[in-house]
Amino acid sequence: MHENLETTAAVIGYPIKHSRSPLIHNDWLARTGSPGHYDILEIAPDELGDACAQLRESAMKGFNVTIPHKEAIIPYLDEIDETAQKIGAVNTVSIRDGKLFGTNTDAYGFLENLHQGVPCFKVDSGPAVVLGAGGAARAVIYALQQEGVPQIILTNRTRSKAETLATDFKNIEVVDWEHRTGILSKANMLVNTTSLGMVGQPELDLDLFALSTRAVVYDLVYNPLQTELLKHAASKGCPALGGLGMLVYQAEKAFEIWFDIKPPVTEELMNKLKESL
Ligand code: NAP
């Protein structure tokens, strides 16, 4: 680990070089006049326990947790809140009095981006179709249910993973991945939580023919900014949201937890992030 006296917060992961979190948090540290620096700490899976012991003793306010440690870190923490428990993963840890407290700000980031992007949309006004059943899907399902979604129709390439989510959360109907196009007619909202459409990954093969033009389409992928899914949604006239805002708002919540200041999400920051992709 290479944190130094200047490090007030960091992100831990493996590999981690391409994280955009330093760009976001260092912008906010500078803008809010907060001292210190946000760094990247590359920690291999077999180093996680030792790293947590060191971080506990550090002068840092806290750290973000990313792949592959979001679930593995839980046993090393002193406490996790209800949100992290339900999602089953931690993405933000705060350090207080030598103790590590875990939470998950992805659900907040997902909802804040939705409320900012489509202010008139009501999650509780109809069913949501969710594609994917990985870690991001758990945060999205938690968020949607917090907002009172009446039903979630969940589909994933590996059906058994979707069935596990249906056991962990209420009101989820699991549908085979092969039938993903047919279920769109029921959707008030469509959320892609798979990695399909991301740079270096295959495209998401999905015909939006049956989708209502009033349905909100939300793609968690943020690189590229305009995925094929978002392009198709926009060409139908559906409100369409990409994942960059979620990335920024989950960071906003983490910054607020550590420094007790709500940082500004400026156009300049969004532009810097877009240029970094
Ligand atoms: P994950 O746990 O690895 O889950 C990946 C999901 O994608 C699984 O449902 C997987 O299905 C599916 N998938 C992968 N390749 C596929 C293929 N060829 N065909 C069909 N399905 C496929 O990853 P995650 O953490 O949930 O992240 C998923 C995506 O969300 C990533 O693109 C990530 O960058 C994005 N994300 C964005 C934000 C944000 O702030 N915007 C936050 C978190 C995540 P199987 O179960 O069948 O493997």
CSV table of C-alpha atoms and ligand atoms in Angstrom, one decimal:
chain,number,residue,atom,x,y,z
A,1,MET,CA,0.0,0.0,0.0
A,2,HIS,CA,1.3,3.5,-0.8
A,3,GLU,CA,-0.9,5.9,1.0
A,4,ASN,CA,1.0,8.9,2.4
A,5,LEU,CA,0.3,11.7,4.9
A,6,GLU,CA,-1.4,13.7,2.2
A,7,THR,CA,-3.9,10.9,1.5
A,8,THR,CA,-7.3,11.7,3.0
A,9,ALA,CA,-9.3,9.2,1.0
A,10,ALA,CA,-8.7,6.6,-1.7
A,11,VAL,CA,-10.1,3.8,-3.8
A,12,ILE,CA,-9.0,0.2,-3.3
A,13,GLY,CA,-9.3,-2.4,-6.1
A,14,TYR,CA,-7.4,-4.7,-8.3
A,15,PRO,CA,-6.7,-3.9,-11.1
A,16,ILE,CA,-7.5,-0.2,-10.5
A,17,LYS,CA,-5.4,2.0,-12.8
A,18,HIS,CA,-8.4,3.2,-14.9
A,19,SER,CA,-10.6,4.4,-12.0
A,20,ARG,CA,-12.2,7.8,-12.5
A,21,SER,CA,-12.7,8.3,-8.8
A,22,PRO,CA,-9.5,10.3,-8.3
A,23,LEU,CA,-10.6,12.8,-11.0
A,24,ILE,CA,-13.9,13.3,-9.2
A,25,HIS,CA,-12.8,13.5,-5.6
A,26,ASN,CA,-9.7,15.6,-6.2
A,27,ASP,CA,-11.8,18.1,-8.1
A,28,TRP,CA,-14.1,18.3,-5.0
A,29,LEU,CA,-11.2,18.4,-2.5
A,30,ALA,CA,-9.9,21.4,-4.4
A,31,ARG,CA,-13.3,23.2,-4.9
A,32,THR,CA,-14.3,22.8,-1.3
A,33,GLY,CA,-10.9,23.9,0.0
A,34,SER,CA,-10.5,20.5,1.9
A,35,PRO,CA,-6.9,19.5,2.5
A,36,GLY,CA,-5.3,16.3,1.2
A,37,HIS,CA,-5.5,14.1,-1.8
A,38,TYR,CA,-7.6,11.2,-3.1
A,39,ASP,CA,-5.4,8.3,-4.2
A,40,ILE,CA,-5.5,4.9,-5.9
A,41,LEU,CA,-4.4,2.0,-3.8
A,42,GLU,CA,-4.0,-1.2,-5.7
A,43,ILE,CA,-4.6,-4.1,-3.4
A,44,ALA,CA,-4.5,-7.7,-4.5
A,45,PRO,CA,-7.2,-10.1,-3.1
A,46,ASP,CA,-4.7,-11.9,-0.8
A,47,GLU,CA,-3.6,-8.5,0.6
A,48,LEU,CA,-7.1,-7.3,1.6
A,49,GLY,CA,-7.0,-8.3,5.3
A,50,ASP,CA,-3.6,-6.7,5.9
A,51,ALA,CA,-4.6,-3.6,3.9
A,52,CYS,CA,-7.8,-3.2,6.1
A,53,ALA,CA,-5.6,-3.4,9.3
A,54,GLN,CA,-3.4,-0.7,8.0
A,55,LEU,CA,-6.2,1.5,6.7
A,56,ARG,CA,-7.9,1.2,10.2
A,57,GLU,CA,-4.8,2.8,11.7
A,58,SER,CA,-4.4,5.5,9.0
A,59,ALA,CA,-5.3,9.1,9.3
A,60,MET,CA,-7.6,8.8,6.3
A,61,LYS,CA,-11.3,9.7,6.4
A,62,GLY,CA,-12.2,6.7,4.4
A,63,PHE,CA,-12.0,4.8,1.1
A,64,ASN,CA,-14.0,3.5,-1.8
A,65,VAL,CA,-14.1,-0.2,-2.6
A,66,THR,CA,-14.3,-1.6,-6.1
A,67,ILE,CA,-13.9,-4.8,-8.0
A,68,PRO,CA,-13.0,-7.4,-6.8
A,69,HIS,CA,-13.3,-6.4,-3.1
A,70,LYS,CA,-16.9,-5.2,-2.7
A,71,GLU,CA,-18.2,-8.4,-1.1
A,72,ALA,CA,-14.9,-9.8,0.2
A,73,ILE,CA,-14.2,-6.8,2.4
A,74,ILE,CA,-17.3,-7.3,4.6
A,75,PRO,CA,-15.7,-9.6,7.1
A,76,TYR,CA,-12.9,-7.1,7.7
A,77,LEU,CA,-15.2,-4.3,8.7
A,78,ASP,CA,-16.5,-3.4,12.2
A,79,GLU,CA,-20.0,-2.6,11.0
A,80,ILE,CA,-22.0,-2.3,7.8
A,81,ASP,CA,-25.3,-0.4,7.5
A,82,GLU,CA,-28.7,-1.8,6.4
A,83,THR,CA,-28.2,-0.7,2.8
A,84,ALA,CA,-24.9,-2.5,2.4
A,85,GLN,CA,-26.4,-5.6,4.1
A,86,LYS,CA,-29.3,-5.7,1.7
A,87,ILE,CA,-27.2,-5.1,-1.4
A,88,GLY,CA,-24.6,-7.6,-0.1
A,89,ALA,CA,-21.7,-5.3,-1.1
A,90,VAL,CA,-19.8,-2.3,0.2
A,91,ASN,CA,-18.5,0.5,-2.0
A,92,THR,CA,-17.7,3.1,0.7
A,93,VAL,CA,-15.9,2.8,4.0
A,94,SER,CA,-15.5,5.5,6.6
A,95,ILE,CA,-12.8,5.4,9.2
A,96,ARG,CA,-13.7,6.7,12.7
A,97,ASP,CA,-11.8,6.1,15.9
A,98,GLY,CA,-9.9,3.2,14.4
A,99,LYS,CA,-13.1,1.5,13.2
A,100,LEU,CA,-14.2,0.7,9.7
A,101,PHE,CA,-17.9,1.4,8.8
A,102,GLY,CA,-19.2,0.2,5.4
A,103,THR,CA,-22.1,1.4,3.3
A,104,ASN,CA,-23.1,1.3,-0.3
A,105,THR,CA,-23.8,4.5,-2.2
A,106,ASP,CA,-24.5,2.9,-5.6
A,107,ALA,CA,-28.3,2.9,-5.0
A,108,TYR,CA,-28.2,6.6,-4.0
A,109,GLY,CA,-26.2,7.4,-7.1
A,110,PHE,CA,-28.6,5.5,-9.3
A,111,LEU,CA,-31.7,7.3,-7.9
A,112,GLU,CA,-30.1,10.8,-7.8
A,113,ASN,CA,-29.1,10.5,-11.4
A,114,LEU,CA,-32.6,9.4,-12.3
A,115,HIS,CA,-34.2,12.3,-10.3
A,116,GLN,CA,-31.9,14.8,-11.9
A,117,GLY,CA,-32.2,13.4,-15.4
A,118,VAL,CA,-36.0,12.7,-15.5
A,119,PRO,CA,-37.5,14.8,-12.7
A,120,CYS,CA,-41.1,14.0,-13.5
A,121,PHE,CA,-40.6,10.2,-13.6
A,122,LYS,CA,-42.2,8.2,-10.8
A,123,VAL,CA,-40.6,4.8,-10.1
A,124,ASP,CA,-43.8,3.6,-8.4
A,125,SER,CA,-46.0,4.2,-11.5
A,126,GLY,CA,-45.3,0.9,-13.1
A,127,PRO,CA,-43.1,-2.2,-13.5
A,128,ALA,CA,-39.4,-2.1,-14.2
A,129,VAL,CA,-37.5,-4.5,-16.5
A,130,VAL,CA,-34.0,-5.1,-15.2
A,131,LEU,CA,-31.3,-6.8,-17.4
A,132,GLY,CA,-28.5,-8.5,-15.5
A,133,ALA,CA,-28.1,-10.0,-12.0
A,134,GLY,CA,-24.6,-9.0,-10.9
A,135,GLY,CA,-23.5,-6.6,-8.2
A,136,ALA,CA,-24.9,-3.5,-10.0
A,137,ALA,CA,-28.3,-5.2,-10.4
A,138,ARG,CA,-28.6,-5.7,-6.6
A,139,ALA,CA,-28.0,-2.0,-6.0
A,140,VAL,CA,-30.5,-1.0,-8.7
A,141,ILE,CA,-33.2,-3.4,-7.4
A,142,TYR,CA,-32.7,-2.2,-3.8
A,143,ALA,CA,-33.0,1.4,-5.1
A,144,LEU,CA,-36.2,0.7,-7.1
A,145,GLN,CA,-37.8,-1.1,-4.2
A,146,GLN,CA,-37.0,1.8,-1.9
A,147,GLU,CA,-38.9,4.0,-4.3
A,148,GLY,CA,-41.9,1.7,-4.3
A,149,VAL,CA,-41.6,0.0,-7.7
A,150,PRO,CA,-44.7,-2.3,-7.9
A,151,GLN,CA,-42.9,-5.1,-9.8
A,152,ILE,CA,-39.5,-6.0,-11.2
A,153,ILE,CA,-39.2,-8.3,-14.2
A,154,LEU,CA,-35.6,-9.6,-14.1
A,155,THR,CA,-33.7,-11.4,-16.8
A,156,ASN,CA,-30.1,-12.6,-16.9
A,157,ARG,CA,-28.0,-14.8,-19.1
A,158,THR,CA,-27.4,-17.1,-16.2
A,159,ARG,CA,-31.0,-17.7,-14.9
A,160,SER,CA,-29.9,-19.1,-11.5
A,161,LYS,CA,-28.3,-15.8,-10.5
A,162,ALA,CA,-31.6,-14.0,-11.2
A,163,GLU,CA,-33.4,-16.6,-9.1
A,164,THR,CA,-31.1,-15.9,-6.2
A,165,LEU,CA,-32.0,-12.2,-6.4
A,166,ALA,CA,-35.7,-13.1,-6.5
A,167,THR,CA,-35.1,-14.9,-3.2
A,168,ASP,CA,-33.2,-12.0,-1.6
A,169,PHE,CA,-35.7,-9.3,-2.7
A,170,LYS,CA,-39.5,-9.3,-3.0
A,171,ASN,CA,-41.8,-8.9,-6.1
A,172,ILE,CA,-39.4,-10.1,-8.7
A,173,GLU,CA,-40.5,-12.2,-11.7
A,174,VAL,CA,-37.6,-14.0,-13.4
A,175,VAL,CA,-37.8,-14.4,-17.2
A,176,ASP,CA,-35.4,-16.4,-19.5
A,177,TRP,CA,-32.8,-14.2,-21.2
A,178,GLU,CA,-34.1,-15.5,-24.6
A,179,HIS,CA,-37.4,-13.8,-23.8
A,180,ARG,CA,-36.0,-10.4,-23.0
A,181,THR,CA,-37.5,-8.6,-26.0
A,182,GLY,CA,-41.1,-9.9,-25.3
A,183,ILE,CA,-41.2,-8.5,-21.8
A,184,LEU,CA,-40.5,-4.9,-22.8
A,185,SER,CA,-44.2,-4.2,-23.5
A,186,LYS,CA,-44.8,-4.3,-19.7
A,187,ALA,CA,-42.0,-1.9,-18.8
A,188,ASN,CA,-42.4,1.5,-17.3
A,189,MET,CA,-38.7,1.6,-17.1
A,190,LEU,CA,-35.9,-0.5,-18.6
A,191,VAL,CA,-32.5,-0.7,-16.8
A,192,ASN,CA,-29.4,-2.4,-18.3
A,193,THR,CA,-27.1,-3.5,-15.5
A,194,THR,CA,-25.1,-6.0,-17.7
A,195,SER,CA,-21.7,-5.1,-19.0
A,196,LEU,CA,-23.1,-5.5,-22.6
A,197,GLY,CA,-22.5,-2.4,-24.7
A,198,MET,CA,-19.4,-1.3,-22.7
A,199,VAL,CA,-16.2,-0.7,-24.6
A,200,GLY,CA,-14.5,-4.0,-25.3
A,201,GLN,CA,-17.7,-6.0,-24.6
A,202,PRO,CA,-20.3,-7.4,-27.0
A,203,GLU,CA,-23.3,-5.2,-27.9
A,204,LEU,CA,-26.6,-5.7,-26.1
A,205,ASP,CA,-28.9,-7.4,-28.6
A,206,LEU,CA,-32.3,-6.0,-27.8
A,207,ASP,CA,-35.2,-4.8,-30.1
A,208,LEU,CA,-37.1,-2.0,-28.4
A,209,PHE,CA,-40.1,-2.4,-30.7
A,210,ALA,CA,-42.5,-3.4,-27.9
A,211,LEU,CA,-41.3,-0.7,-25.5
A,212,SER,CA,-43.6,2.2,-24.7
A,213,THR,CA,-42.2,5.6,-25.8
A,214,ARG,CA,-43.0,6.8,-22.3
A,215,ALA,CA,-40.7,4.2,-20.7
A,216,VAL,CA,-37.4,5.5,-19.2
A,217,VAL,CA,-34.4,3.7,-20.5
A,218,TYR,CA,-31.4,3.7,-18.1
A,219,ASP,CA,-28.0,2.2,-19.1
A,220,LEU,CA,-25.5,1.8,-16.3
A,221,VAL,CA,-22.7,1.6,-18.9
A,222,TYR,CA,-20.9,5.0,-19.1
A,223,ASN,CA,-18.1,4.1,-21.6
A,224,PRO,CA,-19.2,4.8,-24.3
A,225,LEU,CA,-21.4,7.7,-23.1
A,226,GLN,CA,-23.9,6.9,-25.9
A,227,THR,CA,-24.5,3.2,-26.0
A,228,GLU,CA,-26.4,1.6,-28.8
A,229,LEU,CA,-29.3,1.0,-26.3
A,230,LEU,CA,-29.4,4.7,-25.5
A,231,LYS,CA,-29.3,5.6,-29.2
A,232,HIS,CA,-32.2,3.3,-30.0
A,233,ALA,CA,-34.2,4.6,-27.0
A,234,ALA,CA,-33.6,8.2,-28.0
A,235,SER,CA,-34.6,7.5,-31.6
A,236,LYS,CA,-37.9,6.1,-30.3
A,237,GLY,CA,-38.4,9.2,-28.1
A,238,CYS,CA,-37.9,7.5,-24.8
A,239,PRO,CA,-36.2,9.5,-22.0
A,240,ALA,CA,-32.7,7.9,-21.9
A,241,LEU,CA,-30.0,8.1,-19.2
A,242,GLY,CA,-26.5,6.9,-19.2
A,243,GLY,CA,-24.4,5.7,-16.3
A,244,LEU,CA,-21.9,8.6,-15.9
A,245,GLY,CA,-24.3,10.5,-13.6
A,246,MET,CA,-24.7,7.4,-11.3
A,247,LEU,CA,-20.9,7.2,-11.1
A,248,VAL,CA,-20.7,10.9,-10.0
A,249,TYR,CA,-23.6,10.8,-7.6
A,250,GLN,CA,-22.4,7.6,-5.8
A,251,ALA,CA,-19.1,9.5,-5.3
A,252,GLU,CA,-21.0,12.6,-4.1
A,253,LYS,CA,-22.6,10.6,-1.3
A,254,ALA,CA,-19.2,9.1,-0.3
A,255,PHE,CA,-17.6,12.5,-0.2
A,256,GLU,CA,-20.4,13.8,2.0
A,257,ILE,CA,-20.0,10.9,4.4
A,258,TRP,CA,-16.3,11.4,4.8
A,259,PHE,CA,-16.0,15.3,4.8
A,260,ASP,CA,-19.5,16.3,5.9
A,261,ILE,CA,-19.8,18.6,2.8
A,262,LYS,CA,-22.1,18.0,-0.2
A,263,PRO,CA,-19.7,18.6,-3.1
A,264,PRO,CA,-20.8,20.5,-6.3
A,265,VAL,CA,-21.5,18.4,-9.4
A,266,THR,CA,-20.4,21.0,-12.0
A,267,GLU,CA,-20.6,21.0,-15.7
A,268,GLU,CA,-16.9,21.5,-15.8
A,269,LEU,CA,-16.4,18.2,-13.8
A,270,MET,CA,-18.8,16.3,-16.1
A,271,ASN,CA,-16.9,17.6,-19.1
A,272,LYS,CA,-13.6,16.6,-17.6
A,273,LEU,CA,-15.0,13.1,-17.0
A,274,LYS,CA,-16.4,12.8,-20.5
A,275,GLU,CA,-13.0,13.8,-21.9
A,276,SER,CA,-11.3,11.1,-19.8
A,277,LEU,CA,-13.3,8.3,-21.4
B,1,NAP,P1,-20.9,-8.2,-12.6
B,1,NAP,O1,-21.3,-8.4,-11.2
B,1,NAP,O2,-19.7,-8.8,-13.2
B,1,NAP,O3,-22.2,-8.6,-13.5
B,1,NAP,C1,-22.1,-8.6,-14.9
B,1,NAP,C2,-23.5,-8.8,-15.5
B,1,NAP,O4,-23.4,-8.7,-17.0
B,1,NAP,C3,-24.1,-10.2,-15.2
B,1,NAP,O5,-25.5,-10.1,-15.1
B,1,NAP,C4,-23.7,-11.0,-16.5
B,1,NAP,O6,-24.5,-12.1,-16.7
B,1,NAP,C5,-23.9,-10.0,-17.5
B,1,NAP,N1,-23.1,-10.3,-18.7
B,1,NAP,C6,-21.8,-10.2,-18.9
B,1,NAP,N2,-21.5,-10.6,-20.2
B,1,NAP,C7,-22.6,-11.0,-20.8
B,1,NAP,C8,-22.9,-11.5,-22.0
B,1,NAP,N3,-22.0,-11.7,-23.0
B,1,NAP,N4,-24.2,-11.8,-22.3
B,1,NAP,C9,-25.2,-11.6,-21.4
B,1,NAP,N5,-25.0,-11.1,-20.2
B,1,NAP,C10,-23.7,-10.8,-19.9
B,1,NAP,O7,-20.7,-6.6,-12.9
B,1,NAP,P2,-21.5,-5.4,-12.2
B,1,NAP,O8,-20.6,-4.9,-11.1
B,1,NAP,O9,-22.9,-5.8,-11.9
B,1,NAP,O10,-21.4,-4.3,-13.4
B,1,NAP,C11,-22.2,-4.4,-14.5
B,1,NAP,C12,-22.1,-3.2,-15.4
B,1,NAP,O11,-22.6,-2.0,-14.7
B,1,NAP,C13,-20.7,-2.8,-15.8
B,1,NAP,O12,-20.8,-2.3,-17.1
B,1,NAP,C14,-20.3,-1.7,-14.9
B,1,NAP,O13,-19.3,-0.8,-15.4
B,1,NAP,C15,-21.6,-1.0,-14.7
B,1,NAP,N6,-21.7,-0.2,-13.5
B,1,NAP,C16,-21.9,1.1,-13.6
B,1,NAP,C17,-22.0,1.9,-12.4
B,1,NAP,C18,-22.2,3.3,-12.6
B,1,NAP,O14,-21.9,4.1,-11.6
B,1,NAP,N7,-22.6,3.8,-13.7
B,1,NAP,C19,-21.9,1.3,-11.2
B,1,NAP,C20,-21.8,-0.1,-11.1
B,1,NAP,C21,-21.7,-0.9,-12.3
B,1,NAP,P3,-24.1,-13.6,-16.1
B,1,NAP,O15,-24.6,-13.5,-14.7
B,1,NAP,O16,-24.8,-14.5,-17.0
B,1,NAP,O17,-22.6,-13.7,-16.2
